[in-house]
Short mmCIF file of C-alpha atoms in Angstrom, two decimals:
data_model
loop_
_atom_site.label_atom_id
_atom_site.label_comp_id
_atom_site.label_asym_id
_atom_site.label_seq_id
_atom_site.Cartn_x
_atom_site.Cartn_y
_atom_site.Cartn_z
CA MET A 1 57.86 144.11 -27.86
CA ILE A 2 59.32 147.42 -29.17
CA PHE A 3 56.64 150.38 -29.77
CA GLN A 4 57.51 151.72 -33.07
CA PHE A 5 56.97 155.51 -32.36
CA SER A 6 56.74 156.35 -35.91
CA PRO A 7 56.48 154.37 -39.33
CA PHE A 8 59.90 155.46 -40.15
CA SER A 9 63.24 155.70 -38.04
CA ARG A 10 65.38 157.69 -40.10
CA ARG A 11 65.08 160.51 -42.19
CA ILE A 12 64.25 160.24 -46.00
CA THR A 13 66.27 162.18 -48.40
CA GLU A 14 67.12 161.93 -52.27
CA ARG A 15 69.86 159.56 -51.57
CA THR A 16 67.55 157.37 -49.56
CA VAL A 17 65.05 157.16 -52.62
CA LEU A 18 67.79 156.55 -54.89
CA TRP A 19 69.10 153.47 -52.87
CA GLY A 20 65.64 152.03 -53.41
CA LEU A 21 65.16 152.95 -57.09
CA VAL A 22 68.54 152.02 -58.42
CA PRO A 23 68.66 148.31 -57.13
CA GLY A 24 65.23 147.87 -58.27
CA PHE A 25 65.84 148.96 -62.01
CA ALA A 26 69.28 147.19 -61.75
CA LEU A 27 67.73 143.74 -60.96
CA VAL A 28 65.30 144.13 -63.62
CA VAL A 29 68.18 144.94 -66.16
CA ILE A 30 70.21 142.05 -64.82
CA LEU A 31 67.30 139.61 -65.36
CA LEU A 32 66.60 140.61 -68.77
CA GLY A 33 70.48 140.48 -69.42
CA MET A 34 70.57 136.94 -67.97
CA ALA A 35 67.47 136.00 -70.11
CA GLY A 36 69.15 137.16 -73.12
CA LEU A 37 72.61 135.20 -72.21
CA VAL A 38 70.62 132.33 -71.88
CA ALA A 39 68.93 132.67 -75.09
CA VAL A 40 72.06 133.33 -77.12
CA ARG A 41 73.67 130.43 -75.38
CA ASP A 42 70.99 128.11 -76.59
CA SER A 43 70.79 129.13 -80.00
CA ARG A 44 74.42 129.03 -80.06
CA GLU A 45 74.48 125.69 -79.38
CA ILE A 46 71.65 124.25 -81.39
CA ARG A 47 73.32 126.26 -84.22
CA VAL A 48 76.53 124.30 -83.61
CA SER A 49 74.76 121.03 -83.31
CA ALA A 50 72.76 121.99 -86.70
CA THR A 51 76.05 122.80 -88.38
CA LYS A 52 77.89 119.45 -87.18
CA LEU A 53 74.74 117.34 -88.19
CA VAL A 54 74.81 118.95 -91.76
CA LYS A 55 78.23 118.18 -92.24
CA ASP A 56 78.34 114.86 -90.92
CA GLN A 57 75.26 114.01 -93.21
CA LEU A 58 76.70 115.70 -96.28
CA LEU A 59 80.08 113.44 -95.52
CA ILE A 60 77.79 110.47 -95.09
CA ALA A 61 76.02 111.24 -98.20
CA ARG A 62 78.99 111.77 -100.17
CA LEU A 63 80.92 108.73 -99.09
CA LEU A 64 77.64 106.49 -99.71
CA HIS A 65 77.45 107.82 -103.10
CA GLU A 66 81.03 107.29 -103.97
CA VAL A 67 80.88 103.92 -102.37
CA GLN A 68 77.69 102.89 -104.70
CA ALA A 69 79.56 104.17 -107.46
CA GLU A 70 82.57 101.70 -106.48
CA GLU A 71 80.19 98.85 -105.96
CA ASP A 72 78.84 99.37 -109.50
CA ALA A 73 82.36 99.46 -110.61
CA LEU A 74 83.05 96.13 -108.71
CA ALA A 75 79.56 94.65 -110.38
CA LEU A 76 80.44 95.74 -113.89
CA ALA A 77 84.28 94.18 -113.46
CA LEU A 78 82.75 91.18 -111.97
CA HIS A 79 80.46 90.85 -115.09
CA ARG A 80 83.22 91.42 -117.60
CA LEU A 81 85.42 88.88 -115.94
CA THR A 82 82.90 86.44 -116.47
CA THR A 83 82.28 87.21 -119.99
CA GLU A 84 85.55 87.68 -121.41
CA GLY A 85 88.26 85.02 -122.02
CA SER A 86 91.31 86.60 -122.72
CA LEU A 87 93.93 86.82 -120.01
CA HIS A 88 94.85 90.37 -121.04
CA ASP A 89 91.34 91.44 -120.35
CA ARG A 90 90.89 89.56 -117.16
CA SER A 91 94.34 91.38 -115.86
CA GLU A 92 92.41 94.78 -116.98
CA ARG A 93 89.43 94.03 -114.74
CA VAL A 94 91.36 92.58 -112.19
CA ARG A 95 93.26 95.98 -111.90
CA GLU A 96 90.03 97.79 -112.00
CA LEU A 97 88.84 95.46 -108.90
CA LYS A 98 91.96 96.56 -107.07
CA ALA A 99 91.33 100.19 -107.84
CA ALA A 100 87.74 99.96 -106.40
CA ASP A 101 89.18 97.81 -103.43
CA LYS A 102 91.69 100.66 -102.81
CA ALA A 103 88.68 103.58 -103.19
CA VAL A 104 86.63 101.87 -100.72
CA ALA A 105 89.75 101.67 -98.08
CA ARG A 106 89.93 105.26 -98.95
CA LEU A 107 86.53 105.94 -98.23
CA ALA A 108 86.44 103.72 -95.16
CA ARG A 109 89.51 106.06 -93.64
CA GLN A 110 87.27 109.14 -94.56
CA ALA A 111 84.44 107.65 -92.50
CA ALA A 112 86.55 106.99 -89.20
CA LYS A 113 85.00 109.81 -87.68
CA THR A 114 81.32 109.03 -88.38
CA PRO A 115 78.93 106.99 -86.07
CA ASN A 116 79.39 103.97 -88.47
CA ALA A 117 83.21 103.82 -88.65
CA GLY A 118 82.76 100.21 -87.59
CA GLU A 119 80.53 99.33 -90.55
CA TRP A 120 83.02 101.00 -93.07
CA GLN A 121 85.70 99.11 -91.89
CA GLN A 122 83.86 95.75 -92.38
CA LEU A 123 82.93 97.13 -95.96
CA ALA A 124 86.43 98.02 -96.85
CA ALA A 125 87.53 94.44 -95.65
CA ALA A 126 84.61 92.59 -97.56
CA THR A 127 85.59 94.68 -100.77
CA GLN A 128 89.54 93.81 -100.16
CA THR A 129 88.59 89.76 -99.67
CA PHE A 130 86.03 89.99 -102.94
CA SER A 131 89.00 91.56 -104.99
CA GLN A 132 91.52 89.27 -103.77
CA ALA A 133 89.40 86.47 -104.54
CA ALA A 134 88.93 87.41 -108.23
CA GLU A 135 92.46 88.28 -108.72
CA VAL A 136 93.14 84.54 -107.47
CA ALA A 137 90.26 83.24 -109.47
CA PHE A 138 90.98 85.02 -112.93
CA ALA A 139 94.90 84.79 -112.68
CA LYS A 140 94.83 82.21 -115.40
CA ALA A 141 93.19 81.97 -119.05
CA ASP A 142 91.71 78.53 -117.77
CA PRO A 143 87.85 78.62 -117.70
CA VAL A 144 86.50 79.19 -113.86
CA SER A 145 84.64 76.46 -112.44
CA ASP A 146 81.07 77.17 -111.34
CA GLN A 147 81.99 76.78 -107.66
CA VAL A 148 84.50 79.58 -107.85
CA LEU A 149 82.04 81.66 -109.36
CA GLU A 150 79.63 81.22 -106.99
CA SER A 151 81.98 81.86 -104.20
CA LEU A 152 82.72 85.06 -106.22
CA PHE A 153 79.19 86.20 -106.38
CA THR A 154 78.66 85.34 -102.67
CA SER A 155 81.56 87.29 -101.86
CA HIS A 156 80.11 90.39 -103.89
CA GLU A 157 76.59 89.96 -102.37
CA ASP A 158 78.39 90.33 -99.03
CA VAL A 159 79.73 93.66 -100.25
CA VAL A 160 76.51 94.87 -101.50
CA ARG A 161 74.55 93.79 -98.37
CA HIS A 162 77.36 96.02 -96.07
CA ILE A 163 76.71 98.83 -98.46
CA HIS A 164 72.83 98.19 -97.79
CA ASP A 165 73.21 97.94 -94.20
CA LEU A 166 75.35 101.25 -94.42
CA ILE A 167 72.56 102.94 -96.17
CA LEU A 168 69.91 101.79 -93.60
CA LEU A 169 72.27 102.82 -90.63
CA SER A 170 72.46 106.21 -92.27
CA SER A 171 68.89 106.73 -92.63
CA ARG A 172 68.37 105.42 -88.92
CA HIS A 173 71.02 107.87 -87.93
CA LEU A 174 69.38 110.81 -89.72
CA MET A 175 66.06 109.90 -88.12
CA GLU A 176 67.54 109.77 -84.79
CA VAL A 177 69.43 112.84 -85.14
CA ASP A 178 66.16 114.54 -86.23
CA GLU A 179 64.43 113.37 -83.22
CA GLU A 180 67.27 114.56 -81.01
CA MET A 181 67.06 117.87 -82.63
CA ASN A 182 63.11 117.99 -82.28
CA LEU A 183 63.88 117.24 -78.38
CA GLN A 184 66.47 119.76 -78.03
CA LEU A 185 64.05 122.31 -79.75
CA LYS A 186 61.46 121.40 -77.36
CA GLU A 187 63.64 121.55 -74.13
CA LEU A 188 64.73 124.88 -75.57
CA ALA A 189 61.37 126.32 -76.03
CA ASP A 190 60.34 124.72 -72.35
CA GLU A 191 63.56 126.30 -70.83
CA SER A 192 62.88 129.53 -72.35
CA ALA A 193 59.29 129.82 -71.50
CA LEU A 194 60.33 128.74 -67.73
CA LEU A 195 63.42 131.58 -67.85
CA LEU A 196 61.03 134.13 -69.40
CA GLY A 197 58.28 133.36 -66.91
CA THR A 198 60.56 133.32 -64.11
CA CYS A 199 62.36 136.68 -65.25
CA PHE A 200 58.90 138.20 -65.55
CA LEU A 201 57.66 137.23 -62.19
CA LEU A 202 61.00 138.57 -60.69
CA ALA A 203 60.72 141.40 -62.81
CA ALA A 204 57.32 142.13 -61.62
CA ALA A 205 58.27 141.63 -58.00
CA CYS A 206 61.29 144.08 -58.30
CA ALA A 207 58.76 146.58 -59.85
CA GLY A 208 56.11 145.87 -57.37
CA ALA A 209 58.74 146.45 -54.54
CA THR A 210 60.25 149.53 -56.23
CA ILE A 211 56.98 151.06 -56.37
CA ALA A 212 55.82 150.02 -52.76
CA TYR A 213 59.13 151.66 -51.73
CA VAL A 214 58.85 154.86 -53.52
CA ARG A 215 54.89 155.00 -52.33
CA ARG A 216 56.43 154.60 -48.70
CA SER A 217 58.93 157.12 -49.43
CA VAL A 218 56.37 159.70 -50.71
CA HIS A 219 54.35 158.80 -47.67
CA ARG A 220 57.21 159.40 -45.34
CA ILE A 221 58.06 162.73 -47.02
CA GLU A 222 54.43 163.61 -46.41
CA TRP A 223 54.67 162.40 -42.74
CA GLN A 224 58.05 164.42 -42.06
CA THR A 225 56.51 167.54 -43.67
CA ASP A 226 53.43 167.20 -41.28
CA GLU A 227 55.94 166.43 -38.35
CA LEU A 228 58.16 169.36 -39.23
CA SER A 229 55.14 171.57 -39.01
CA ARG A 230 54.05 170.31 -35.67
CA VAL A 231 57.60 170.70 -34.33
CA SER A 232 57.81 174.34 -35.65
CA TRP A 233 54.52 175.30 -34.11
CA HIS A 234 55.62 173.36 -30.92
CA MET A 235 58.70 175.47 -30.88
CA LEU A 236 56.81 178.51 -31.30
CA GLN A 237 54.60 177.87 -28.61
CA THR A 238 57.45 177.04 -26.26
CA GLN A 239 59.11 180.15 -27.20
CA GLU A 240 56.08 181.94 -26.34
CA GLU A 241 55.53 180.15 -23.01
CA THR A 242 59.26 180.89 -22.35
CA ALA A 243 59.18 184.44 -23.14
CA ARG A 244 55.86 184.82 -21.02
CA ARG A 245 57.37 183.07 -17.94
CA PHE A 246 60.35 184.77 -18.16
CA SER A 247 58.43 188.20 -18.55
CA HIS A 248 56.43 187.14 -15.29
CA GLU A 249 59.81 186.08 -13.53
CA LEU A 250 61.36 189.42 -14.25
CA HIS A 251 57.88 191.37 -13.27
CA ASP A 252 57.20 189.63 -10.17
CA GLU A 253 60.79 188.43 -8.84
CA LEU A 254 63.68 190.79 -10.30
CA GLY A 255 61.21 193.69 -10.87
CA GLN A 256 60.00 193.96 -7.28
CA SER A 257 63.54 193.27 -5.71
CA LEU A 258 64.77 196.02 -7.83
CA ALA A 259 61.78 198.28 -6.78
CA ALA A 260 62.55 197.34 -3.24
CA LEU A 261 66.26 198.04 -3.68
CA ARG A 262 65.61 201.38 -5.02
CA ALA A 263 63.20 202.53 -2.46
CA ASN A 264 65.92 201.51 0.26
CA ILE A 265 68.80 203.73 -1.60
CA THR A 266 66.49 206.53 -2.51
CA SER A 267 65.16 206.91 1.08
CA THR A 268 66.27 210.07 2.84
CA SER A 269 65.34 208.73 6.25
CA THR A 270 68.59 208.32 8.25
CA ASP A 271 67.01 205.88 10.69
CA ASP A 272 67.87 202.27 10.58
CA ILE A 273 70.70 202.83 7.90
CA ASP A 274 72.16 199.46 8.93
CA GLU A 275 69.08 197.49 8.68
CA ARG A 276 68.42 199.35 5.24
CA LYS A 277 71.91 198.38 3.86
CA ALA A 278 71.45 194.60 5.10
CA ASP A 279 68.09 194.40 3.39
CA CYS A 280 69.71 196.08 0.36
CA VAL A 281 72.14 193.26 0.30
CA HIS A 282 69.73 190.63 0.66
CA LEU A 283 67.60 191.87 -2.40
CA VAL A 284 70.71 191.94 -4.45
CA ASP A 285 71.33 188.35 -3.53
CA GLU A 286 67.89 187.64 -4.37
CA ALA A 287 68.30 189.14 -7.77
CA ILE A 288 71.34 187.67 -8.55
CA ALA A 289 69.99 183.96 -7.50
CA ASN A 290 66.79 184.77 -9.94
CA VAL A 291 69.15 185.72 -12.60
CA ARG A 292 71.18 182.42 -12.29
CA GLU A 293 68.21 180.39 -11.98
CA LEU A 294 66.96 182.08 -15.45
CA SER A 295 69.86 181.62 -17.14
CA GLN A 296 70.08 177.86 -16.09
CA LEU A 297 66.53 177.42 -17.55
CA LEU A 298 67.33 178.83 -20.62
CA ARG A 299 70.99 176.65 -21.05
CA PRO A 300 72.50 175.34 -18.18
CA VAL A 301 76.40 176.73 -18.15
CA ILE A 302 77.44 173.46 -16.99
CA LEU A 303 76.80 172.06 -20.04
CA ASP A 304 79.09 174.14 -22.11
CA ASP A 305 81.77 174.25 -19.32
CA PHE A 306 81.99 170.78 -18.43
CA GLY A 307 80.02 168.66 -20.80
CA LEU A 308 77.13 165.99 -21.29
CA ASP A 309 78.16 164.00 -18.50
CA ALA A 310 78.35 166.68 -15.96
CA GLY A 311 75.22 168.20 -17.47
CA LEU A 312 73.18 165.06 -17.36
CA ARG A 313 74.31 164.50 -13.58
CA TRP A 314 73.30 167.89 -12.68
CA LEU A 315 69.63 167.59 -14.49
CA THR A 316 68.99 164.21 -12.50
CA GLU A 317 69.99 165.67 -9.36
CA LYS A 318 67.80 168.88 -9.63
CA PHE A 319 65.02 166.42 -11.07
CA GLY A 320 65.26 164.27 -7.90
CA GLN A 321 65.39 167.33 -5.35
CA ARG A 322 62.41 168.97 -7.19
CA THR A 323 59.93 165.70 -7.65
CA ARG A 324 61.39 163.54 -4.84
CA ILE A 325 61.71 160.77 -7.35
CA LYS A 326 64.66 158.52 -6.96
CA VAL A 327 66.83 159.15 -9.82
CA ALA A 328 70.17 156.84 -10.71
CA PHE A 329 72.58 158.09 -13.13
CA GLU A 330 75.12 155.86 -14.74
CA SER A 331 77.78 157.08 -17.49
CA THR A 332 80.59 155.51 -19.33
CA LEU A 333 81.21 158.63 -21.32
CA GLU A 334 84.59 160.19 -20.84
CA ALA A 335 85.30 162.73 -23.77
CA ARG A 336 83.62 165.66 -24.95
CA LEU A 337 80.96 165.57 -27.80
CA HIS A 338 80.31 167.74 -30.50
CA SER A 339 78.11 170.70 -29.15
CA ASP A 340 75.06 169.97 -31.32
CA THR A 341 75.02 166.25 -30.17
CA GLU A 342 75.25 167.36 -26.37
CA THR A 343 72.63 169.85 -26.52
CA HIS A 344 70.24 167.49 -28.45
CA LEU A 345 70.82 164.68 -26.15
CA PHE A 346 70.55 166.67 -22.97
CA ARG A 347 67.20 168.45 -24.23
CA ILE A 348 66.04 164.75 -24.99
CA ALA A 349 66.88 163.66 -21.31
CA GLN A 350 65.10 167.00 -20.07
CA GLU A 351 61.95 166.15 -21.77
CA ALA A 352 62.06 162.57 -20.86
CA LEU A 353 62.26 163.62 -17.14
CA THR A 354 59.49 166.16 -17.64
CA ASN A 355 57.16 163.56 -19.31
CA ILE A 356 57.96 161.08 -16.40
CA ALA A 357 57.17 163.82 -13.83
CA ARG A 358 53.90 164.74 -15.73
CA HIS A 359 52.42 161.40 -16.77
CA SER A 360 54.26 158.23 -15.53
CA ARG A 361 53.52 158.52 -11.85
CA ALA A 362 56.89 156.53 -11.41
CA ARG A 363 58.94 156.09 -8.28
CA GLU A 364 62.24 155.48 -9.81
CA VAL A 365 64.22 156.39 -12.72
CA VAL A 366 67.23 155.19 -14.17
CA MET A 367 69.23 157.17 -16.70
CA ARG A 368 72.43 155.62 -18.64
CA LEU A 369 74.97 157.18 -20.92
CA GLU A 370 76.95 155.09 -22.82
CA THR A 371 79.58 154.73 -25.64
CA MET A 372 79.26 151.59 -27.82
CA ASP A 373 81.90 151.31 -30.80
CA ASP A 374 80.89 154.38 -32.83
CA GLN A 375 77.86 155.26 -31.12
CA VAL A 376 76.48 156.97 -28.13
CA LYS A 377 73.39 155.52 -26.45
CA LEU A 378 71.20 157.30 -23.98
CA THR A 379 68.57 155.44 -22.08
CA VAL A 380 65.97 156.78 -19.53
CA GLU A 381 63.86 154.09 -17.72
CA ASP A 382 61.22 154.26 -15.45
CA ASN A 383 58.79 152.29 -13.42
CA GLY A 384 55.75 154.18 -14.07
CA HIS A 385 52.56 152.88 -15.89
CA GLY A 386 54.16 153.02 -19.12
CA ILE A 387 52.47 154.79 -22.38
CA ASP A 388 49.59 153.71 -24.54
CA PRO A 389 50.72 152.83 -28.04
CA GLU A 390 47.78 154.94 -29.52
CA ARG A 391 48.87 157.92 -27.67
CA GLN A 392 52.39 157.40 -29.63
CA GLU A 393 50.78 158.74 -32.80
CA SER A 394 48.92 161.59 -31.08
CA ARG A 395 49.13 165.05 -32.30
CA HIS A 396 49.23 166.18 -28.81
CA SER A 397 52.67 164.29 -28.15
CA LEU A 398 54.81 167.11 -29.23
CA GLY A 399 57.45 166.23 -26.67
CA LEU A 400 57.92 162.93 -28.01
CA ILE A 401 57.84 164.35 -31.35
CA GLY A 402 60.27 166.80 -30.42
CA MET A 403 62.72 164.24 -29.04
CA ARG A 404 62.45 162.19 -32.10
CA ALA A 405 63.24 164.98 -34.24
CA ARG A 406 66.32 165.76 -32.14
CA ALA A 407 67.48 162.42 -32.55
CA ARG A 408 67.01 162.09 -36.10
CA GLN A 409 68.72 165.75 -36.38
CA CYS A 410 71.69 163.95 -34.88
CA GLY A 411 71.57 161.10 -37.51
CA GLY A 412 70.39 158.57 -34.86
CA LEU A 413 67.34 156.57 -33.75
CA PHE A 414 64.39 157.18 -31.35
CA GLN A 415 62.88 154.16 -29.63
CA LEU A 416 60.23 153.50 -27.12
CA GLU A 417 60.29 150.09 -25.23
CA PRO A 418 58.29 148.84 -22.72
CA VAL A 419 59.73 147.55 -19.15
CA ASP A 420 58.74 144.34 -17.30
CA PRO A 421 56.59 144.36 -15.19
CA GLN A 422 55.64 147.96 -15.82
CA GLY A 423 57.33 151.02 -17.00
CA LEU A 424 58.78 152.83 -20.18
CA ARG A 425 62.26 152.71 -21.68
CA ILE A 426 63.25 155.83 -23.83
CA LEU A 427 66.28 154.62 -26.16
CA VAL A 428 68.38 156.98 -28.04
CA LYS A 429 71.30 156.23 -30.45
CA VAL A 430 73.24 158.61 -32.18
CA PRO A 431 76.56 158.69 -34.05
CA LEU A 432 79.77 159.43 -32.06
CA ARG A 433 80.85 162.68 -32.86
CA LEU A 434 83.68 163.92 -30.65
CA ALA A 435 84.37 167.80 -29.89
CA GLU A 436 87.25 169.46 -31.49
CA SER A 437 89.92 170.28 -29.03
CA GLY A 438 89.88 174.07 -30.10
CA ALA A 439 86.14 174.16 -29.41
CA VAL A 440 86.56 172.32 -25.94
CA ALA A 441 89.41 174.70 -24.98
CA SER A 442 87.15 177.74 -25.78
CA HIS A 443 84.67 176.83 -22.98
#
C-alpha cells in the first residue's frame, strides 16, 4: 500500500488542463463525425438501391408493354390467317408473325440482366415455335385442317401463358423489392438509433470526464495555491528561526570569544604573557570553528565542491554521530547533477533525517541514491513507527509539504510508503539533469 501524500503528484499548468480538454472535445467531434459518415453511407446505399430498383422496374415495365403489344400483333396476325384465304395475304401475315417473333427475341435479349431472364428466353422460344408452326401451316393456299388450327391456337395460348407468367413474376418481384426496401429502411432506422444512442452516451461520458478533469484541475490549482501559501509561510518562519539562531550563536559564542580575545589583547598587565597568548590562540580557534559550523548549517561547502554524493555521505555521517542512529548510505551516482537538483535533493534528505530524529524513534536508517535511465531516485528508509496517514494532510506537516514542493520544483514525484513490518520509506524521483562542465569546473 502506498500512502498518497497529496491528491496530485505533479504540478498542474495550463498545458496540463489543455491535455485534458483537447482529447475530450476531440473525441466528441470524432464521434459526431462517425455518426455523420455512417448516416451518409447508409443514405447513399439506399439511394443506389432505389435508383437500381427504379431502373429495373422501368425496364421490366417497358419490356412487358412491348411484349404485350407484340402479343396483340401475334393474335391479330393469327386471326387474319384463319379468315383470309389468298396466298398473298397469308404470306403477308406470316411476315408479320416473323417480325413479331424477332421483336420478342430482341426483348428477351434486353431482359437478359433482369431477374426473370430465363422466363423471357422461354417466351422467345415459345414465340419462335408459334411463328414457325404458322409459317408451315399457311405456306400453301389449301384450307388448314382443324387439327392444325387447334395446334396453332394451343401454341398461341402457350405464348400468352408465358406473358401472363412474366406479368405475375414482375408483380411478385416488385412486392419483394418493396418489402426488402422497407426492411432496409427499418434496419437503417435501428442502426441509426443505435449509433446515435451510442454516440450520445460516449459523448456524454467524454463530456462528463472532461468536466470531472476540469473540476479536479480547479481543485488542484486551489490546493497548490493553498500549499504555496503554507510553504511560503514556512519559509518565512524558517528564515526567522535561522536568523534568531544565528543571532544567538553570534552573540553567545562568537561574541563572547571575541570579547575575551579583546580583553586579553588590551590588557596592560605584563604578567603571564605566554598564558594570555595561548588563551588568545584558543579563542581564535573556537571562533573559527563556530564560523565553520554556522557556514555548514547555512549550506555545506562540500555540496558545492564535491557534489550530491559526497554531500549526502557527509550528512549521514554527521546525523549518525549526532543522534546515535545507525545510518547506511548507498549510492550509484557518479556524475555531478545540476546545481538546483543537487540542492533540492540534499534539502529533502536533510528534512527527512530531521523528521526521523524527531518523530520516528527509529534505530536504523538506509539512504540510497540511484540513477535509473533518465531519472535520479532518492530513498530514505527507517524502521520507526511510521506515519499516520491522516497526519499526511495536516497543515502542521510543513516539513513534508516542503519536501514535496522541492520534488515538484525539480519536475519529479514524492511518495511515502510503509515498510514491513514497520517503518516508513520516503521515495523521490526526479529527472536526470547533469551539470554543465563549466559549472562543475567553477566549483
